[in-house]
Amino acid sequence: MPRPLWSGAISFVLVTVPCKLENATERHDVSLRQVHVEGGGRIRYRKTCDVDGQVLTEDEIGEGYEISKDHVIPITDQDLADMPLPTAKAIEIVAFIDRSSVDAVQYGAGSYYLTADGPVTAKPYVLLRKALERNEKAAVAKFALRGRERLGLLRPLGDALLLSGLHWGDEIRSPEEITPPDTELTDDEIDGALELMETMTVASLTELDVTDHYTEALHEVIEAKAEHRAPKPAEGEEKTTAPVVDLMAALEKSVADARERRGESADGGEATVHEMPAKPKKKTAAKATAKKTAARKTTRRKTA
């Protein structure tokens, strides 16, 4: 079990639900070290005191607020724990909103599972989850974590409650500064884009078969270097980008490619493969070669 990041309670007017906070996600990044290019030695960073030059360990290092260059006020963990902040030990629900009303840009870093802290807590925990499920609402909450007060969205996920971090309103930039100039589009171009979206639509993210190819490729590079060999070449054709000359032609080609990947024929139906007629026994070499070439092309076309 992962170690809880925070222990407190959900505060909902007069209802209190003791709970713990755990990370809802995990990272699979490949950790690379800094090394000396010539000798391969590890690069070390030492934390030293600028007064006496002493090298310090982690348990000897605290935090402080710099008022001026020569004046730093030490701030201890106990100072932070004793702050007069209502959300220091509580996730304070301030309002309920429709889940669909939250724009994706508002989601901040961090998603956390809330776990009921003890068997007695199970009933109010499940009650809050089921109430949120039934009315399709989400709770806007404030909570303190890692040295700052945060805004979050509390909503059900399966049989658990999920707390997703949100950006404060003043942290979100206006899109007006990057909006492109007014551009004329035809109805055919818009319909083509809609058709492409329809061919690529799935019911949920769980249906997508996607892979982190960068991490796979990096593992292959590391293994190849360790085994003193060249990395295996990438599978598939390398995609190249080029300026779009004919937008409609590009949309139609994209729709056809998407249908081919989904196993559909060009007209939107299921692709079928028909058995080719038997070849005559006596054919000249030239005619036999031409027949085989035509058969391969026809099979590929009908399979697409």
CSV table of C-alpha atoms in Angstrom, one decimal:
chain,number,residue,atom,x,y,z
A,1,MET,CA,0.0,0.0,0.0
A,2,PRO,CA,1.3,3.5,-0.8
A,3,ARG,CA,2.1,5.8,2.1
A,4,PRO,CA,-0.7,8.4,2.7
A,5,LEU,CA,0.3,12.0,1.8
A,6,TRP,CA,-2.1,13.6,4.2
A,7,SER,CA,-4.4,12.7,7.0
A,8,GLY,CA,-7.5,14.7,8.0
A,9,ALA,CA,-11.2,14.9,7.2
A,10,ILE,CA,-13.7,16.0,4.6
A,11,SER,CA,-15.7,18.8,6.1
A,12,PHE,CA,-19.2,19.1,4.7
A,13,VAL,CA,-21.1,21.6,6.8
A,14,LEU,CA,-21.8,19.6,10.0
A,15,VAL,CA,-20.7,16.3,8.5
A,16,THR,CA,-17.1,15.2,9.0
A,17,VAL,CA,-15.5,12.2,7.2
A,18,PRO,CA,-12.1,11.2,8.5
A,19,CYS,CA,-9.9,10.2,5.6
A,20,LYS,CA,-6.4,9.9,4.2
A,21,LEU,CA,-5.0,11.2,0.9
A,22,GLU,CA,-3.0,8.9,-1.5
A,23,ASN,CA,-1.6,9.5,-5.0
A,24,ALA,CA,-4.1,8.3,-7.7
A,25,THR,CA,-1.4,8.1,-10.4
A,26,GLU,CA,2.1,6.7,-10.7
A,27,ARG,CA,5.0,7.6,-13.0
A,28,HIS,CA,7.1,5.2,-15.1
A,29,ASP,CA,9.7,7.7,-16.2
A,30,VAL,CA,13.3,6.4,-16.8
A,31,SER,CA,15.6,8.2,-14.4
A,32,LEU,CA,18.8,9.4,-16.0
A,33,ARG,CA,21.9,10.6,-14.0
A,34,GLN,CA,24.2,13.4,-14.9
A,35,VAL,CA,27.7,12.1,-15.7
A,36,HIS,CA,31.1,13.5,-16.8
A,37,VAL,CA,31.2,13.2,-20.6
A,38,GLU,CA,34.9,12.3,-20.7
A,39,GLY,CA,35.3,10.0,-17.7
A,40,GLY,CA,31.7,8.8,-17.1
A,41,GLY,CA,31.9,9.8,-13.4
A,42,ARG,CA,28.7,10.7,-11.6
A,43,ILE,CA,28.1,14.4,-11.0
A,44,ARG,CA,27.4,15.1,-7.3
A,45,TYR,CA,25.6,18.1,-5.8
A,46,ARG,CA,26.6,19.0,-2.2
A,47,LYS,CA,24.5,21.2,0.0
A,48,THR,CA,26.7,23.5,2.0
A,49,CYS,CA,26.2,26.3,4.5
A,50,ASP,CA,27.3,29.7,3.1
A,51,VAL,CA,28.4,30.8,6.6
A,52,ASP,CA,30.9,28.0,7.5
A,53,GLY,CA,31.1,26.0,4.3
A,54,GLN,CA,30.0,22.8,6.1
A,55,VAL,CA,28.4,20.0,4.0
A,56,LEU,CA,25.0,19.2,5.4
A,57,THR,CA,22.7,16.2,5.5
A,58,GLU,CA,18.9,16.3,4.8
A,59,ASP,CA,18.0,16.2,8.5
A,60,GLU,CA,20.2,19.2,9.2
A,61,ILE,CA,18.4,21.4,6.6
A,62,GLY,CA,15.3,23.4,7.5
A,63,GLU,CA,13.3,26.1,5.7
A,64,GLY,CA,13.2,29.9,6.2
A,65,TYR,CA,11.8,33.1,4.7
A,66,GLU,CA,14.3,35.6,3.4
A,67,ILE,CA,13.3,39.1,4.5
A,68,SER,CA,16.5,40.6,3.3
A,69,LYS,CA,19.9,39.4,2.0
A,70,ASP,CA,21.3,38.9,5.5
A,71,HIS,CA,18.0,38.2,7.4
A,72,VAL,CA,16.2,34.9,7.1
A,73,ILE,CA,13.4,33.9,9.5
A,74,PRO,CA,13.4,30.1,10.1
A,75,ILE,CA,10.1,28.4,9.6
A,76,THR,CA,9.7,24.9,11.2
A,77,ASP,CA,7.4,22.1,10.5
A,78,GLN,CA,5.6,22.8,13.7
A,79,ASP,CA,5.1,26.4,12.7
A,80,LEU,CA,3.3,25.2,9.5
A,81,ALA,CA,1.3,22.6,11.5
A,82,ASP,CA,0.1,25.3,13.9
A,83,MET,CA,-1.0,27.7,11.2
A,84,PRO,CA,-4.5,29.2,11.8
A,85,LEU,CA,-5.8,27.7,8.5
A,86,PRO,CA,-9.2,25.9,8.4
A,87,THR,CA,-8.0,23.6,5.6
A,88,ALA,CA,-4.8,22.5,7.3
A,89,LYS,CA,-6.4,19.3,8.5
A,90,ALA,CA,-9.6,19.4,6.6
A,91,ILE,CA,-10.8,19.2,3.0
A,92,GLU,CA,-13.4,21.9,3.1
A,93,ILE,CA,-16.3,21.5,0.6
A,94,VAL,CA,-17.4,25.0,-0.4
A,95,ALA,CA,-19.9,24.3,-3.2
A,96,PHE,CA,-21.3,21.7,-5.6
A,97,ILE,CA,-21.3,22.1,-9.4
A,98,ASP,CA,-22.1,20.1,-12.5
A,99,ARG,CA,-19.1,17.9,-13.4
A,100,SER,CA,-19.4,18.9,-17.1
A,101,SER,CA,-19.0,22.6,-16.2
A,102,VAL,CA,-15.3,22.3,-15.4
A,103,ASP,CA,-13.0,23.0,-18.3
A,104,ALA,CA,-10.0,20.8,-18.8
A,105,VAL,CA,-7.6,23.7,-18.5
A,106,GLN,CA,-8.7,24.2,-14.9
A,107,TYR,CA,-7.3,20.8,-13.8
A,108,GLY,CA,-4.0,21.3,-12.1
A,109,ALA,CA,-1.2,18.9,-11.1
A,110,GLY,CA,-2.1,16.0,-8.9
A,111,SER,CA,-5.0,13.5,-8.5
A,112,TYR,CA,-5.5,11.8,-5.2
A,113,TYR,CA,-7.7,9.0,-3.8
A,114,LEU,CA,-9.5,9.6,-0.6
A,115,THR,CA,-9.5,6.5,1.6
A,116,ALA,CA,-11.9,6.1,4.6
A,117,ASP,CA,-9.9,6.3,7.8
A,118,GLY,CA,-11.3,3.4,9.8
A,119,PRO,CA,-14.5,1.2,9.6
A,120,VAL,CA,-16.7,3.8,11.4
A,121,THR,CA,-15.9,6.3,8.5
A,122,ALA,CA,-17.2,3.9,5.8
A,123,LYS,CA,-20.9,4.9,6.1
A,124,PRO,CA,-20.5,8.7,5.7
A,125,TYR,CA,-17.8,8.1,3.0
A,126,VAL,CA,-20.1,5.9,0.9
A,127,LEU,CA,-23.1,8.2,1.6
A,128,LEU,CA,-21.1,11.2,0.1
A,129,ARG,CA,-20.0,9.1,-2.9
A,130,LYS,CA,-23.4,7.8,-3.7
A,131,ALA,CA,-25.0,11.2,-3.4
A,132,LEU,CA,-22.5,12.6,-5.9
A,133,GLU,CA,-23.1,9.7,-8.2
A,134,ARG,CA,-26.9,10.2,-8.2
A,135,ASN,CA,-27.0,13.9,-8.9
A,136,GLU,CA,-23.9,13.9,-11.2
A,137,LYS,CA,-22.4,16.7,-9.2
A,138,ALA,CA,-18.9,17.3,-8.1
A,139,ALA,CA,-17.8,19.1,-4.9
A,140,VAL,CA,-15.5,22.1,-5.1
A,141,ALA,CA,-13.1,21.9,-2.1
A,142,LYS,CA,-10.2,23.7,-0.6
A,143,PHE,CA,-7.3,21.8,1.0
A,144,ALA,CA,-3.7,22.5,2.2
A,145,LEU,CA,-0.9,20.3,0.8
A,146,ARG,CA,2.8,20.7,0.4
A,147,GLY,CA,3.1,24.2,1.7
A,148,ARG,CA,0.1,25.9,0.0
A,149,GLU,CA,-3.7,26.0,0.0
A,150,ARG,CA,-5.1,24.4,-3.1
A,151,LEU,CA,-8.4,24.2,-4.9
A,152,GLY,CA,-9.8,20.8,-5.9
A,153,LEU,CA,-12.7,18.9,-7.4
A,154,LEU,CA,-14.1,15.9,-5.4
A,155,ARG,CA,-16.0,13.4,-7.4
A,156,PRO,CA,-16.7,9.6,-7.5
A,157,LEU,CA,-14.5,7.2,-9.4
A,158,GLY,CA,-15.7,3.6,-9.3
A,159,ASP,CA,-16.2,2.9,-5.6
A,160,ALA,CA,-13.8,5.6,-4.4
A,161,LEU,CA,-13.7,9.3,-4.1
A,162,LEU,CA,-11.2,11.2,-6.3
A,163,LEU,CA,-9.8,14.6,-5.5
A,164,SER,CA,-8.3,16.4,-8.5
A,165,GLY,CA,-6.3,19.6,-8.1
A,166,LEU,CA,-7.6,22.7,-9.8
A,167,HIS,CA,-5.9,25.9,-10.9
A,168,TRP,CA,-7.0,29.1,-9.1
A,169,GLY,CA,-8.8,31.4,-11.5
A,170,ASP,CA,-5.9,33.9,-11.7
A,171,GLU,CA,-3.5,31.2,-12.7
A,172,ILE,CA,-5.3,30.5,-16.0
A,173,ARG,CA,-4.1,32.6,-19.0
A,174,SER,CA,-6.6,34.1,-21.4
A,175,PRO,CA,-6.6,32.4,-24.8
A,176,GLU,CA,-7.2,35.7,-26.6
A,177,GLU,CA,-3.5,36.4,-27.0
A,178,ILE,CA,-2.9,33.2,-29.1
A,179,THR,CA,-6.2,33.1,-31.0
A,180,PRO,CA,-5.6,32.9,-34.8
A,181,PRO,CA,-7.2,35.5,-37.0
A,182,ASP,CA,-10.7,35.0,-38.5
A,183,THR,CA,-10.6,32.3,-41.2
A,184,GLU,CA,-13.2,31.4,-43.8
A,185,LEU,CA,-14.1,27.7,-44.0
A,186,THR,CA,-16.6,25.9,-46.3
A,187,ASP,CA,-19.4,23.6,-45.1
A,188,ASP,CA,-17.7,20.8,-46.9
A,189,GLU,CA,-14.4,21.3,-45.0
A,190,ILE,CA,-16.3,21.3,-41.7
A,191,ASP,CA,-18.2,18.2,-42.6
A,192,GLY,CA,-15.0,16.5,-43.6
A,193,ALA,CA,-13.5,17.3,-40.2
A,194,LEU,CA,-16.6,16.0,-38.5
A,195,GLU,CA,-16.5,12.7,-40.5
A,196,LEU,CA,-12.9,12.3,-39.6
A,197,MET,CA,-13.7,12.7,-35.9
A,198,GLU,CA,-16.5,10.2,-36.2
A,199,THR,CA,-14.2,7.5,-37.7
A,200,MET,CA,-11.8,8.1,-34.8
A,201,THR,CA,-14.3,8.2,-32.0
A,202,VAL,CA,-14.2,5.7,-29.1
A,203,ALA,CA,-16.5,5.2,-26.2
A,204,SER,CA,-13.9,5.8,-23.5
A,205,LEU,CA,-10.1,6.1,-23.0
A,206,THR,CA,-10.0,2.5,-21.8
A,207,GLU,CA,-10.7,1.4,-25.4
A,208,LEU,CA,-7.6,3.1,-26.7
A,209,ASP,CA,-4.6,0.9,-27.4
A,210,VAL,CA,-1.8,3.4,-26.9
A,211,THR,CA,1.7,2.9,-25.8
A,212,ASP,CA,4.5,5.1,-24.4
A,213,HIS,CA,6.8,4.5,-27.3
A,214,TYR,CA,9.4,7.0,-26.0
A,215,THR,CA,10.0,5.0,-22.8
A,216,GLU,CA,10.1,1.8,-24.8
A,217,ALA,CA,12.7,3.2,-27.2
A,218,LEU,CA,14.7,4.7,-24.3
A,219,HIS,CA,14.8,1.2,-22.6
A,220,GLU,CA,16.0,-0.3,-25.9
A,221,VAL,CA,18.8,2.3,-26.2
A,222,ILE,CA,19.9,1.6,-22.6
A,223,GLU,CA,19.9,-2.2,-23.1
A,224,ALA,CA,21.7,-1.9,-26.4
A,225,LYS,CA,24.4,0.3,-24.9
A,226,ALA,CA,24.8,-2.1,-22.0
A,227,GLU,CA,25.2,-5.1,-24.4
A,228,HIS,CA,27.5,-3.1,-26.8
A,229,ARG,CA,25.2,-3.3,-29.8
A,230,ALA,CA,23.1,-1.0,-32.0
A,231,PRO,CA,19.5,-0.4,-30.9
A,232,LYS,CA,16.8,-2.2,-32.9
A,233,PRO,CA,15.3,-0.1,-35.7
A,234,ALA,CA,11.9,1.4,-35.0
A,235,GLU,CA,8.9,-0.6,-36.4
A,236,GLY,CA,6.6,1.0,-38.9
A,237,GLU,CA,7.1,3.8,-41.4
A,238,GLU,CA,8.4,7.2,-40.2
A,239,LYS,CA,5.7,9.8,-40.4
A,240,THR,CA,6.7,13.0,-42.2
A,241,THR,CA,4.9,16.4,-42.0
A,242,ALA,CA,4.3,18.7,-45.0
A,243,PRO,CA,2.4,21.9,-45.6
A,244,VAL,CA,-1.3,21.2,-46.2
A,245,VAL,CA,-2.0,22.3,-49.8
A,246,ASP,CA,-5.5,20.9,-50.4
A,247,LEU,CA,-7.4,20.7,-47.1
A,248,MET,CA,-10.3,18.7,-48.5
A,249,ALA,CA,-7.9,16.1,-50.0
A,250,ALA,CA,-6.1,15.8,-46.7
A,251,LEU,CA,-9.3,15.3,-44.8
A,252,GLU,CA,-10.6,12.6,-47.3
A,253,LYS,CA,-7.2,10.8,-47.1
A,254,SER,CA,-7.3,10.9,-43.3
A,255,VAL,CA,-10.8,9.5,-43.2
A,256,ALA,CA,-9.8,6.7,-45.6
A,257,ASP,CA,-6.7,5.9,-43.5
A,258,ALA,CA,-8.7,5.9,-40.3
A,259,ARG,CA,-11.3,3.5,-41.7
A,260,GLU,CA,-8.6,1.2,-42.9
A,261,ARG,CA,-7.1,1.1,-39.4
A,262,ARG,CA,-10.5,0.2,-38.0
A,263,GLY,CA,-11.0,-2.6,-40.6
A,264,GLU,CA,-13.7,-0.7,-42.6
A,265,SER,CA,-14.1,-0.5,-46.4
A,266,ALA,CA,-14.0,2.8,-48.2
A,267,ASP,CA,-17.8,3.2,-48.2
A,268,GLY,CA,-18.0,2.7,-44.4
A,269,GLY,CA,-19.0,-0.9,-44.4
A,270,GLU,CA,-17.1,-3.9,-43.1
A,271,ALA,CA,-14.2,-5.0,-45.3
A,272,THR,CA,-14.6,-8.3,-47.0
A,273,VAL,CA,-12.1,-10.7,-48.7
A,274,HIS,CA,-13.4,-12.8,-51.7
A,275,GLU,CA,-11.7,-16.0,-52.9
A,276,MET,CA,-9.8,-15.4,-56.1
A,277,PRO,CA,-10.7,-17.7,-59.1
A,278,ALA,CA,-8.4,-20.5,-59.9
A,279,LYS,CA,-5.7,-19.7,-62.4
A,280,PRO,CA,-5.5,-21.6,-65.7
A,281,LYS,CA,-2.9,-24.3,-65.7
A,282,LYS,CA,-1.1,-23.2,-68.9
A,283,LYS,CA,0.1,-19.6,-69.0
A,284,THR,CA,3.1,-18.0,-70.4
A,285,ALA,CA,5.6,-16.7,-67.8
A,286,ALA,CA,4.8,-13.1,-68.6
A,287,LYS,CA,1.0,-13.6,-68.3
A,288,ALA,CA,1.3,-15.6,-65.1
A,289,THR,CA,3.4,-12.8,-63.5
A,290,ALA,CA,0.9,-10.1,-64.5
A,291,LYS,CA,-1.9,-12.2,-63.1
A,292,LYS,CA,-0.2,-12.6,-59.8
A,293,THR,CA,0.5,-8.9,-59.6
A,294,ALA,CA,-3.2,-8.0,-60.3
A,295,ALA,CA,-4.4,-10.5,-57.8
A,296,ARG,CA,-2.3,-9.0,-55.0
A,297,LYS,CA,-3.5,-5.5,-55.8
A,298,THR,CA,-7.2,-6.6,-55.9
A,299,THR,CA,-6.9,-8.4,-52.6
A,300,ARG,CA,-5.3,-5.4,-50.9
A,301,ARG,CA,-8.0,-3.1,-52.3
A,302,LYS,CA,-10.8,-5.3,-51.1
A,303,THR,CA,-9.2,-5.8,-47.7
A,304,ALA,CA,-8.7,-2.0,-47.1
